[in-house]
PDB file of C-alpha atoms in Angstrom:
ATOM      1  CA  MET O 297    -137.779   0.271 188.146  1.00  0.00           C
ATOM      2  CA  GLU O 298    -134.682  -1.080 189.840  1.00  0.00           C
ATOM      3  CA  LEU O 299    -132.561   1.520 188.050  1.00  0.00           C
ATOM      4  CA  LEU O 300    -134.852   4.305 189.261  1.00  0.00           C
ATOM      5  CA  LEU O 301    -134.660   3.018 192.824  1.00  0.00           C
ATOM      6  CA  LEU O 302    -130.872   2.808 192.568  1.00  0.00           C
ATOM      7  CA  LEU O 303    -130.680   6.379 191.303  1.00  0.00           C
ATOM      8  CA  CYS O 304    -132.917   7.570 194.152  1.00  0.00           C
ATOM      9  CA  LEU O 305    -130.738   5.840 196.737  1.00  0.00           C
ATOM     10  CA  LEU O 306    -127.624   7.236 195.120  1.00  0.00           C
ATOM     11  CA  GLY O 307    -129.135  10.719 195.151  1.00  0.00           C
ATOM     12  CA  MET O 308    -130.027  10.374 198.835  1.00  0.00           C
ATOM     13  CA  CYS O 309    -126.507   9.243 199.670  1.00  0.00           C
ATOM     14  CA  VAL O 310    -124.979  12.163 197.797  1.00  0.00           C
ATOM     15  CA  GLY O 311    -127.386  14.550 199.545  1.00  0.00           C
ATOM     16  CA  VAL O 312    -126.534  13.180 202.973  1.00  0.00           C
ATOM     17  CA  CYS O 313    -122.821  13.378 202.227  1.00  0.00           C
ATOM     18  CA  LEU O 314    -123.105  16.965 201.019  1.00  0.00           C
ATOM     19  CA  PHE O 315    -125.137  17.911 204.074  1.00  0.00           C
ATOM     20  CA  ALA O 316    -122.537  16.270 206.328  1.00  0.00           C
ATOM     21  CA  VAL O 317    -119.768  18.196 204.568  1.00  0.00           C
ATOM     22  CA  VAL O 318    -121.701  21.451 205.056  1.00  0.00           C
ATOM     23  CA  LEU O 319    -122.193  20.734 208.757  1.00  0.00           C
ATOM     24  CA  VAL O 320    -118.510  19.934 209.236  1.00  0.00           C
ATOM     25  CA  CYS O 321    -117.475  23.080 207.371  1.00  0.00           C
ATOM     26  CA  VAL O 322    -119.890  25.205 209.367  1.00  0.00           C
ATOM     27  CA  HIS O 323    -118.706  23.715 212.644  1.00  0.00           C
ATOM     28  CA  TYR O 324    -115.000  24.127 211.960  1.00  0.00           C
ATOM     29  CA  THR O 325    -115.311  27.591 210.434  1.00  0.00           C
ATOM     30  CA  SER O 326    -117.495  28.957 213.191  1.00  0.00           C
ATOM     31  CA  SER O 327    -114.673  30.659 215.042  1.00  0.00           C
ATOM     32  CA  VAL O 328    -115.028  34.426 215.232  1.00  0.00           C
ATOM     33  CA  PRO O 329    -112.716  37.290 216.229  1.00  0.00           C
ATOM     34  CA  ASN O 330    -112.160  37.767 219.941  1.00  0.00           C
ATOM     35  CA  LYS O 331    -115.565  38.721 221.347  1.00  0.00           C
ATOM     36  CA  LYS O 332    -114.153  40.330 224.464  1.00  0.00           C
ATOM     37  CA  ARG O 333    -114.409  44.080 224.898  1.00  0.00           C
ATOM     38  CA  LEU O 334    -111.139  45.661 223.840  1.00  0.00           C
ATOM     39  CA  GLN O 335    -109.343  47.691 226.487  1.00  0.00           C
ATOM     40  CA  LEU O 336    -109.247  50.989 224.600  1.00  0.00           C
ATOM     41  CA  THR O 337    -108.890  54.632 225.589  1.00  0.00           C
ATOM     42  CA  PHE O 338    -110.443  57.930 224.562  1.00  0.00           C
ATOM     43  CA  LYS O 339    -108.684  61.257 224.340  1.00  0.00           C
ATOM     44  CA  ASP O 340    -109.476  64.315 226.417  1.00  0.00           C
ATOM     45  CA  VAL O 341    -108.397  66.846 223.794  1.00  0.00           C
ATOM     46  CA  PRO O 342    -108.006  70.007 225.922  1.00  0.00           C
ATOM     47  CA  LEU O 343    -105.913  68.167 228.522  1.00  0.00           C
ATOM     48  CA  ASP O 344    -104.235  65.912 225.953  1.00  0.00           C
ATOM     49  CA  LYS O 345    -104.786  62.885 228.206  1.00  0.00           C
ATOM     50  CA  GLU O 346    -105.965  59.354 227.480  1.00  0.00           C
ATOM     51  CA  HIS O 347    -108.635  57.717 229.650  1.00  0.00           C
ATOM     52  CA  PRO O 348    -109.897  54.111 229.571  1.00  0.00           C
ATOM     53  CA  PHE O 349    -113.384  53.488 228.234  1.00  0.00           C
ATOM     54  CA  PRO O 350    -115.794  52.154 230.859  1.00  0.00           C
ATOM     55  CA  SER O 351    -117.687  48.872 230.535  1.00  0.00           C
ATOM     56  CA  ILE O 352    -121.384  48.348 229.900  1.00  0.00           C
ATOM     57  CA  TYR O 353    -121.285  45.970 232.861  1.00  0.00           C
ATOM     58  CA  GLU O 354    -120.770  48.957 235.140  1.00  0.00           C
ATOM     59  CA  PRO O 355    -123.762  51.000 236.415  1.00  0.00           C
ATOM     60  CA  PRO O 356    -125.071  53.599 233.937  1.00  0.00           C
ATOM     61  CA  GLU O 357    -123.887  57.190 234.328  1.00  0.00           C
ATOM     62  CA  ILE O 358    -126.008  59.026 231.747  1.00  0.00           C
ATOM     63  CA  ASP O 359    -129.347  58.699 229.974  1.00  0.00           C
ATOM     64  CA  LEU O 360    -128.309  57.966 226.404  1.00  0.00           C
ATOM     65  CA  SER O 361    -125.304  56.647 224.493  1.00  0.00           C
ATOM     66  CA  ILE O 362    -125.120  56.972 220.705  1.00  0.00           C
ATOM     67  CA  VAL O 363    -122.638  54.695 218.953  1.00  0.00           C
ATOM     68  CA  ILE O 364    -121.617  55.597 215.400  1.00  0.00           C
ATOM     69  CA  PRO O 365    -119.299  53.270 213.439  1.00  0.00           C
ATOM     70  CA  ALA O 366    -117.011  55.077 211.014  1.00  0.00           C
ATOM     71  CA  TYR O 367    -114.783  53.703 208.290  1.00  0.00           C
ATOM     72  CA  ASN O 368    -113.243  56.370 206.035  1.00  0.00           C
ATOM     73  CA  GLU O 369    -116.017  58.814 206.961  1.00  0.00           C
ATOM     74  CA  ALA O 370    -114.041  62.063 207.077  1.00  0.00           C
ATOM     75  CA  VAL O 371    -116.348  63.597 204.462  1.00  0.00           C
ATOM     76  CA  ARG O 372    -119.781  62.282 205.508  1.00  0.00           C
ATOM     77  CA  LEU O 373    -119.326  62.516 209.277  1.00  0.00           C
ATOM     78  CA  PRO O 374    -119.347  66.336 209.723  1.00  0.00           C
ATOM     79  CA  PRO O 375    -122.793  66.936 208.119  1.00  0.00           C
ATOM     80  CA  CYS O 376    -124.217  64.152 210.290  1.00  0.00           C
ATOM     81  CA  LEU O 377    -122.691  65.509 213.507  1.00  0.00           C
ATOM     82  CA  ASP O 378    -123.473  69.135 212.674  1.00  0.00           C
ATOM     83  CA  GLU O 379    -127.136  68.154 212.673  1.00  0.00           C
ATOM     84  CA  MET O 380    -127.008  65.679 215.550  1.00  0.00           C
ATOM     85  CA  MET O 381    -125.021  67.603 218.173  1.00  0.00           C
ATOM     86  CA  PRO O 382    -127.173  70.783 218.307  1.00  0.00           C
ATOM     87  CA  TYR O 383    -130.262  68.573 218.542  1.00  0.00           C
ATOM     88  CA  LEU O 384    -128.825  66.612 221.472  1.00  0.00           C
ATOM     89  CA  GLU O 385    -127.717  69.814 223.167  1.00  0.00           C
ATOM     90  CA  SER O 386    -131.326  71.047 223.035  1.00  0.00           C
ATOM     91  CA  GLN O 387    -132.680  67.991 224.857  1.00  0.00           C
ATOM     92  CA  ASP O 388    -133.213  67.671 228.613  1.00  0.00           C
ATOM     93  CA  TYR O 389    -131.365  64.371 229.048  1.00  0.00           C
ATOM     94  CA  SER O 390    -127.678  63.571 229.453  1.00  0.00           C
ATOM     95  CA  TYR O 391    -125.919  61.907 226.551  1.00  0.00           C
ATOM     96  CA  GLU O 392    -122.678  60.806 224.958  1.00  0.00           C
ATOM     97  CA  VAL O 393    -121.679  60.165 221.358  1.00  0.00           C
ATOM     98  CA  ILE O 394    -119.079  57.475 220.696  1.00  0.00           C
ATOM     99  CA  ILE O 395    -117.465  57.491 217.263  1.00  0.00           C
ATOM    100  CA  VAL O 396    -115.876  54.093 216.623  1.00  0.00           C
ATOM    101  CA  ASP O 397    -113.168  54.414 213.997  1.00  0.00           C
ATOM    102  CA  ASP O 398    -112.966  51.030 212.292  1.00  0.00           C
ATOM    103  CA  GLY O 399    -109.407  51.205 211.021  1.00  0.00           C
ATOM    104  CA  SER O 400    -109.965  54.158 208.690  1.00  0.00           C
ATOM    105  CA  LYS O 401    -107.282  55.072 206.176  1.00  0.00           C
ATOM    106  CA  ASP O 402    -108.318  58.711 205.955  1.00  0.00           C
ATOM    107  CA  ASN O 403    -108.429  61.388 208.680  1.00  0.00           C
ATOM    108  CA  THR O 404    -111.720  60.275 210.241  1.00  0.00           C
ATOM    109  CA  VAL O 405    -110.180  60.253 213.729  1.00  0.00           C
ATOM    110  CA  GLU O 406    -108.852  63.805 213.414  1.00  0.00           C
ATOM    111  CA  VAL O 407    -112.215  65.043 212.108  1.00  0.00           C
ATOM    112  CA  ALA O 408    -114.053  63.368 214.989  1.00  0.00           C
ATOM    113  CA  LEU O 409    -111.642  64.716 217.616  1.00  0.00           C
ATOM    114  CA  ASN O 410    -112.586  68.249 216.566  1.00  0.00           C
ATOM    115  CA  TYR O 411    -116.012  67.564 218.069  1.00  0.00           C
ATOM    116  CA  THR O 412    -114.415  66.302 221.271  1.00  0.00           C
ATOM    117  CA  LYS O 413    -112.620  69.628 221.427  1.00  0.00           C
ATOM    118  CA  THR O 414    -115.911  71.493 220.960  1.00  0.00           C
ATOM    119  CA  TYR O 415    -118.218  69.480 223.221  1.00  0.00           C
ATOM    120  CA  GLY O 416    -115.802  67.878 225.681  1.00  0.00           C
ATOM    121  CA  SER O 417    -114.901  64.236 226.247  1.00  0.00           C
ATOM    122  CA  ASP O 418    -117.806  63.679 228.634  1.00  0.00           C
ATOM    123  CA  LYS O 419    -120.216  64.149 225.721  1.00  0.00           C
ATOM    124  CA  PHE O 420    -118.130  63.155 222.728  1.00  0.00           C
ATOM    125  CA  ARG O 421    -115.610  60.324 222.608  1.00  0.00           C
ATOM    126  CA  VAL O 422    -113.588  58.737 219.825  1.00  0.00           C
ATOM    127  CA  MET O 423    -112.704  55.050 219.939  1.00  0.00           C
ATOM    128  CA  LYS O 424    -109.965  53.956 217.548  1.00  0.00           C
ATOM    129  CA  LEU O 425    -109.904  50.240 216.765  1.00  0.00           C
ATOM    130  CA  PRO O 426    -106.454  48.789 216.025  1.00  0.00           C
ATOM    131  CA  ALA O 427    -107.742  47.073 212.856  1.00  0.00           C
ATOM    132  CA  ASN O 428    -110.862  46.939 210.702  1.00  0.00           C
ATOM    133  CA  ARG O 429    -113.478  44.605 212.158  1.00  0.00           C
ATOM    134  CA  GLY O 430    -116.545  45.459 210.072  1.00  0.00           C
ATOM    135  CA  LYS O 431    -119.614  47.523 210.905  1.00  0.00           C
ATOM    136  CA  GLY O 432    -121.029  44.995 213.356  1.00  0.00           C
ATOM    137  CA  GLY O 433    -117.706  44.576 215.133  1.00  0.00           C
ATOM    138  CA  ALA O 434    -117.218  48.327 215.441  1.00  0.00           C
ATOM    139  CA  ILE O 435    -120.708  48.868 216.847  1.00  0.00           C
ATOM    140  CA  ARG O 436    -120.206  45.996 219.254  1.00  0.00           C
ATOM    141  CA  GLN O 437    -117.058  47.526 220.735  1.00  0.00           C
ATOM    142  CA  GLY O 438    -118.763  50.896 221.099  1.00  0.00           C
ATOM    143  CA  VAL O 439    -121.864  49.438 222.731  1.00  0.00           C
ATOM    144  CA  LEU O 440    -119.827  47.424 225.232  1.00  0.00           C
ATOM    145  CA  SER O 441    -118.179  50.683 226.334  1.00  0.00           C
ATOM    146  CA  ALA O 442    -121.375  52.739 226.578  1.00  0.00           C
ATOM    147  CA  ARG O 443    -122.466  54.568 229.752  1.00  0.00           C
ATOM    148  CA  GLY O 444    -126.121  55.183 228.867  1.00  0.00           C
ATOM    149  CA  ARG O 445    -129.322  53.745 230.283  1.00  0.00           C
ATOM    150  CA  GLN O 446    -130.341  53.519 226.653  1.00  0.00           C
ATOM    151  CA  VAL O 447    -127.990  52.763 223.768  1.00  0.00           C
ATOM    152  CA  LEU O 448    -128.602  53.791 220.165  1.00  0.00           C
ATOM    153  CA  PHE O 449    -126.503  52.920 217.177  1.00  0.00           C
ATOM    154  CA  ALA O 450    -126.727  55.126 214.119  1.00  0.00           C
ATOM    155  CA  ASP O 451    -125.004  55.366 210.754  1.00  0.00           C
ATOM    156  CA  ALA O 452    -122.279  57.914 210.056  1.00  0.00           C
ATOM    157  CA  ASP O 453    -124.072  59.266 206.996  1.00  0.00           C
ATOM    158  CA  GLY O 454    -126.976  60.666 209.011  1.00  0.00           C
ATOM    159  CA  ALA O 455    -129.473  59.042 206.632  1.00  0.00           C
ATOM    160  CA  THR O 456    -132.056  58.788 209.405  1.00  0.00           C
ATOM    161  CA  ASP O 457    -133.384  62.050 210.806  1.00  0.00           C
ATOM    162  CA  VAL O 458    -131.997  62.402 214.338  1.00  0.00           C
ATOM    163  CA  LYS O 459    -135.300  63.964 215.430  1.00  0.00           C
ATOM    164  CA  ASP O 460    -136.859  60.505 215.073  1.00  0.00           C
ATOM    165  CA  LEU O 461    -134.878  59.539 218.169  1.00  0.00           C
ATOM    166  CA  CYS O 462    -137.710  61.047 220.200  1.00  0.00           C
ATOM    167  CA  GLY O 463    -140.153  58.511 218.767  1.00  0.00           C
ATOM    168  CA  LEU O 464    -137.823  55.611 219.457  1.00  0.00           C
ATOM    169  CA  ARG O 465    -137.289  56.669 223.065  1.00  0.00           C
ATOM    170  CA  LYS O 466    -141.027  56.901 223.655  1.00  0.00           C
ATOM    171  CA  ALA O 467    -141.688  53.566 221.948  1.00  0.00           C
ATOM    172  CA  LEU O 468    -139.019  51.832 224.029  1.00  0.00           C
ATOM    173  CA  LYS O 469    -140.373  53.336 227.244  1.00  0.00           C
ATOM    174  CA  ASP O 470    -143.910  52.192 226.377  1.00  0.00           C
ATOM    175  CA  LEU O 471    -142.686  48.720 225.369  1.00  0.00           C
ATOM    176  CA  MET O 472    -140.843  48.210 228.646  1.00  0.00           C
ATOM    177  CA  SER O 473    -143.791  49.555 230.615  1.00  0.00           C
ATOM    178  CA  VAL O 474    -146.166  47.060 228.998  1.00  0.00           C
ATOM    179  CA  SER O 475    -143.797  44.091 229.229  1.00  0.00           C
ATOM    180  CA  GLY O 476    -142.731  44.917 232.775  1.00  0.00           C
ATOM    181  CA  VAL O 477    -139.064  44.093 232.136  1.00  0.00           C
ATOM    182  CA  ASP O 478    -135.852  46.090 231.693  1.00  0.00           C
ATOM    183  CA  HIS O 479    -135.414  44.727 228.202  1.00  0.00           C
ATOM    184  CA  GLY O 480    -136.510  46.022 224.822  1.00  0.00           C
ATOM    185  CA  ILE O 481    -135.495  47.176 221.337  1.00  0.00           C
ATOM    186  CA  ALA O 482    -137.005  50.076 219.398  1.00  0.00           C
ATOM    187  CA  VAL O 483    -136.214  49.490 215.734  1.00  0.00           C
ATOM    188  CA  GLY O 484    -136.094  52.389 213.324  1.00  0.00           C
ATOM    189  CA  SER O 485    -137.971  51.179 210.259  1.00  0.00           C
ATOM    190  CA  ARG O 486    -138.378  52.208 206.636  1.00  0.00           C
ATOM    191  CA  ALA O 487    -141.059  49.576 206.072  1.00  0.00           C
ATOM    192  CA  HIS O 488    -143.892  52.039 206.639  1.00  0.00           C
ATOM    193  CA  LEU O 489    -142.665  54.603 204.154  1.00  0.00           C
ATOM    194  CA  GLN O 490    -145.920  54.934 202.260  1.00  0.00           C
ATOM    195  CA  ASP O 491    -147.876  55.732 205.392  1.00  0.00           C
ATOM    196  CA  ASP O 492    -145.623  57.262 208.002  1.00  0.00           C
ATOM    197  CA  ALA O 493    -142.202  58.178 206.680  1.00  0.00           C
ATOM    198  CA  VAL O 494    -140.459  59.764 203.750  1.00  0.00           C
ATOM    199  CA  ALA O 495    -137.604  58.088 201.865  1.00  0.00           C
ATOM    200  CA  ASN O 496    -135.784  58.670 198.654  1.00  0.00           C
ATOM    201  CA  ARG O 497    -134.115  55.439 197.692  1.00  0.00           C
ATOM    202  CA  SER O 498    -133.032  54.169 194.271  1.00  0.00           C
ATOM    203  CA  PHE O 499    -135.226  51.580 192.551  1.00  0.00           C
ATOM    204  CA  PHE O 500    -132.309  49.146 192.367  1.00  0.00           C
ATOM    205  CA  ARG O 501    -131.663  49.443 196.104  1.00  0.00           C
ATOM    206  CA  ASN O 502    -135.385  48.886 196.781  1.00  0.00           C
ATOM    207  CA  ILE O 503    -135.294  45.649 194.769  1.00  0.00           C
ATOM    208  CA  LEU O 504    -132.260  44.440 196.706  1.00  0.00           C
ATOM    209  CA  MET O 505    -133.870  45.387 200.018  1.00  0.00           C
ATOM    210  CA  TRP O 506    -137.104  43.521 199.238  1.00  0.00           C
ATOM    211  CA  GLY O 507    -135.217  40.453 198.053  1.00  0.00           C
ATOM    212  CA  PHE O 508    -133.021  40.471 201.151  1.00  0.00           C
ATOM    213  CA  HIS O 509    -136.086  40.816 203.387  1.00  0.00           C
ATOM    214  CA  VAL O 510    -137.616  37.684 201.851  1.00  0.00           C
ATOM    215  CA  PHE O 511    -134.314  35.864 202.407  1.00  0.00           C
ATOM    216  CA  VAL O 512    -134.251  37.052 206.046  1.00  0.00           C
ATOM    217  CA  ILE O 513    -137.701  35.527 206.584  1.00  0.00           C
ATOM    218  CA  ILE O 514    -136.978  32.235 204.814  1.00  0.00           C
ATOM    219  CA  VAL O 515    -133.392  31.610 205.935  1.00  0.00           C
ATOM    220  CA  GLY O 516    -132.932  33.830 208.980  1.00  0.00           C
ATOM    221  CA  GLY O 517    -136.313  32.956 210.446  1.00  0.00           C
ATOM    222  CA  ILE O 518    -136.997  36.596 211.382  1.00  0.00           C
ATOM    223  CA  ASP O 519    -140.610  37.303 210.450  1.00  0.00           C
ATOM    224  CA  ASN O 520    -141.588  39.819 213.142  1.00  0.00           C
ATOM    225  CA  ILE O 521    -139.356  42.668 211.918  1.00  0.00           C
ATOM    226  CA  LYS O 522    -140.079  44.166 208.491  1.00  0.00           C
ATOM    227  CA  ASP O 523    -136.875  46.203 208.238  1.00  0.00           C
ATOM    228  CA  THR O 524    -133.909  44.567 209.933  1.00  0.00           C
ATOM    229  CA  GLN O 525    -131.259  46.662 208.179  1.00  0.00           C
ATOM    230  CA  CYS O 526    -132.098  50.256 209.108  1.00  0.00           C
ATOM    231  CA  GLY O 527    -129.088  51.697 210.958  1.00  0.00           C
ATOM    232  CA  PHE O 528    -131.103  53.321 213.749  1.00  0.00           C
ATOM    233  CA  LYS O 529    -131.836  50.981 216.661  1.00  0.00           C
ATOM    234  CA  LEU O 530    -132.352  51.804 220.335  1.00  0.00           C
ATOM    235  CA  PHE O 531    -131.750  49.324 223.168  1.00  0.00           C
ATOM    236  CA  SER O 532    -132.243  49.319 226.898  1.00  0.00           C
ATOM    237  CA  ARG O 533    -128.889  48.990 228.642  1.00  0.00           C
ATOM    238  CA  ALA O 534    -129.632  45.434 229.807  1.00  0.00           C
ATOM    239  CA  THR O 535    -130.619  44.396 226.284  1.00  0.00           C
ATOM    240  CA  ALA O 536    -127.552  45.989 224.691  1.00  0.00           C
ATOM    241  CA  ARG O 537    -125.329  44.222 227.218  1.00  0.00           C
ATOM    242  CA  ASP O 538    -126.916  40.783 226.822  1.00  0.00           C
ATOM    243  CA  ILE O 539    -127.127  40.840 223.026  1.00  0.00           C
ATOM    244  CA  PHE O 540    -123.861  42.472 221.984  1.00  0.00           C
ATOM    245  CA  SER O 541    -121.803  40.422 224.416  1.00  0.00           C
ATOM    246  CA  GLN O 542    -122.965  37.290 222.564  1.00  0.00           C
ATOM    247  CA  MET O 543    -122.761  38.433 218.953  1.00  0.00           C
ATOM    248  CA  ASN O 544    -120.616  36.569 216.428  1.00  0.00           C
ATOM    249  CA  ILE O 545    -121.175  38.303 213.085  1.00  0.00           C
ATOM    250  CA  GLU O 546    -119.060  41.427 212.660  1.00  0.00           C
ATOM    251  CA  ARG O 547    -120.016  42.568 209.173  1.00  0.00           C
ATOM    252  CA  TRP O 548    -123.202  43.527 207.339  1.00  0.00           C
ATOM    253  CA  ALA O 549    -125.533  40.758 208.511  1.00  0.00           C
ATOM    254  CA  PHE O 550    -124.989  41.536 212.204  1.00  0.00           C
ATOM    255  CA  ASP O 551    -128.418  43.217 212.372  1.00  0.00           C
ATOM    256  CA  VAL O 552    -130.119  39.893 211.718  1.00  0.00           C
ATOM    257  CA  GLU O 553    -128.115  38.149 214.437  1.00  0.00           C
ATOM    258  CA  ILE O 554    -129.312  40.822 216.861  1.00  0.00           C
ATOM    259  CA  PHE O 555    -132.882  39.604 216.359  1.00  0.00           C
ATOM    260  CA  VAL O 556    -131.860  35.937 216.405  1.00  0.00           C
ATOM    261  CA  ILE O 557    -130.283  36.420 219.844  1.00  0.00           C
ATOM    262  CA  ALA O 558    -133.216  38.576 220.992  1.00  0.00           C
ATOM    263  CA  ARG O 559    -135.599  35.782 220.060  1.00  0.00           C
ATOM    264  CA  TYR O 560    -133.618  33.252 222.119  1.00  0.00           C
ATOM    265  CA  LEU O 561    -133.639  35.666 225.072  1.00  0.00           C
ATOM    266  CA  ARG O 562    -137.324  36.533 224.546  1.00  0.00           C
ATOM    267  CA  ILE O 563    -136.557  40.230 224.361  1.00  0.00           C
ATOM    268  CA  PRO O 564    -139.492  42.288 223.040  1.00  0.00           C
ATOM    269  CA  SER O 565    -139.077  44.694 220.131  1.00  0.00           C
ATOM    270  CA  VAL O 566    -141.147  47.314 218.364  1.00  0.00           C
ATOM    271  CA  GLU O 567    -140.734  48.929 214.948  1.00  0.00           C
ATOM    272  CA  VAL O 568    -140.953  52.698 214.709  1.00  0.00           C
ATOM    273  CA  PRO O 569    -141.304  54.494 211.355  1.00  0.00           C
ATOM    274  CA  VAL O 570    -138.482  56.927 210.626  1.00  0.00           C
ATOM    275  CA  ASN O 571    -137.628  59.496 207.998  1.00  0.00           C
ATOM    276  CA  TRP O 572    -134.758  58.234 205.900  1.00  0.00           C
ATOM    277  CA  GLU O 573    -132.907  59.465 202.842  1.00  0.00           C
ATOM    278  CA  GLU O 574    -130.227  57.694 200.853  1.00  0.00           C
ATOM    279  CA  ILE O 575    -126.865  59.456 201.166  1.00  0.00           C
ATOM    280  CA  ASP O 576    -124.081  59.120 198.612  1.00  0.00           C
ATOM    281  CA  GLY O 577    -120.908  57.325 199.667  1.00  0.00           C
ATOM    282  CA  SER O 578    -122.328  54.091 201.075  1.00  0.00           C
ATOM    283  CA  LYS O 579    -119.773  51.329 201.741  1.00  0.00           C
ATOM    284  CA  LEU O 580    -122.300  48.775 200.506  1.00  0.00           C
ATOM    285  CA  VAL O 581    -121.320  47.349 197.124  1.00  0.00           C
ATOM    286  CA  PRO O 582    -124.503  46.375 195.211  1.00  0.00           C
ATOM    287  CA  ILE O 583    -124.857  42.650 194.501  1.00  0.00           C
ATOM    288  CA  PHE O 584    -121.540  41.743 196.186  1.00  0.00           C
ATOM    289  CA  SER O 585    -122.520  43.060 199.634  1.00  0.00           C
ATOM    290  CA  TRP O 586    -125.962  41.481 199.440  1.00  0.00           C
ATOM    291  CA  LEU O 587    -124.473  38.126 198.407  1.00  0.00           C
ATOM    292  CA  GLU O 588    -122.059  38.369 201.331  1.00  0.00           C
ATOM    293  CA  MET O 589    -124.976  39.079 203.674  1.00  0.00           C
ATOM    294  CA  ALA O 590    -126.942  36.157 202.212  1.00  0.00           C
ATOM    295  CA  LYS O 591    -123.963  33.882 202.882  1.00  0.00           C
ATOM    296  CA  ASP O 592    -123.720  35.166 206.467  1.00  0.00           C
ATOM    297  CA  LEU O 593    -127.450  34.609 206.962  1.00  0.00           C
ATOM    298  CA  LEU O 594    -127.086  31.010 205.889  1.00  0.00           C
ATOM    299  CA  MET O 595    -124.141  30.554 208.232  1.00  0.00           C
ATOM    300  CA  ILE O 596    -126.073  32.140 211.120  1.00  0.00           C
ATOM    301  CA  ARG O 597    -128.948  29.738 210.549  1.00  0.00           C
ATOM    302  CA  LEU O 598    -126.773  26.625 210.267  1.00  0.00           C
ATOM    303  CA  ARG O 599    -124.388  27.434 213.113  1.00  0.00           C
ATOM    304  CA  TYR O 600    -127.157  28.090 215.622  1.00  0.00           C
ATOM    305  CA  LEU O 601    -129.022  25.042 214.312  1.00  0.00           C
ATOM    306  CA  ILE O 602    -126.146  22.622 214.924  1.00  0.00           C
ATOM    307  CA  GLY O 603    -125.054  24.305 218.154  1.00  0.00           C
ATOM    308  CA  ALA O 604    -121.746  25.683 216.865  1.00  0.00           C
ATOM    309  CA  TRP O 605    -122.993  29.033 218.167  1.00  0.00           C
ATOM    310  CA  ARG O 606    -125.113  29.189 221.294  1.00  0.00           C
ATOM    311  CA  VAL O 607    -127.030  31.826 223.209  1.00  0.00           C
ATOM    312  CA  ASP O 608    -126.695  31.816 226.969  1.00  0.00           C
ATOM    313  CA  VAL O 609    -130.368  32.205 227.879  1.00  0.00           C
ATOM    314  CA  GLU O 610    -129.395  32.485 231.544  1.00  0.00           C
ATOM    315  CA  LYS O 611    -127.447  35.637 230.726  1.00  0.00           C
ATOM    316  CA  ARG O 612    -130.558  37.783 230.466  1.00  0.00           C
ATOM    317  CA  GLY O 613    -130.383  40.081 233.450  1.00  0.00           C
TER     318      GLY O 613
END
């Protein structure tokens, strides 16, 4: 009996020590890359001039900004843009597309600048980051330089049908009308595929997605969004400003931190079913990428829990 009690006490001591070590490690490894908006320029191709990107803290100039992160996307970007640009041109609202080159080693920038030449720098801009920051970091820099009243981020592969943007815009408008605030997120979702959307995704990727979703609920604490990872999310300008200015994660798990910050700021969100199709060439590496995201989820949870990362709740405008 005494031996059992001794073993229990020893186990508790070891557990406490391990937990203390984890907390110390989390606290002292919680530093992130510079969260300030980089002072970057975009090129006006016809005039061969560079102009500074504006700030999201300035008043909006257009209706919609679309931010597309791109890392070595010289091949997949043209099919996406060849579908997106004619659709946007047919709409009755003003827009801009911002391609954020995340330190590509191929000719992504040159490919993207061809569209600036075609559509003009008022509608199409290319942001070149000095070094690779990760998908979340690239989107963050693009969002913080957006001019739109609404800000969408989308993937460079065009996996989500751009025509679903109409549904997201309506859902966001309705959400803000009901809530009576200038804040809101319309989340493109593949969770309703059986009922409302069409998707062709590999069985293996489905298994990983379901497992990750369970982990998001248990560890991330996000139980109100069924599909956190779909790369098609629309924000009001105020929401984009207040969330992305406080983000810490710059790689794959950044989507989850979006909803963590939104929960602190009490920003409403709504999921909207979208049509989605898996496109070859994904930068996600099965197993490895999901393990990396799981690690980031755990770090998000612990760092906000111990106060290493904080959300300025007064920042909500």
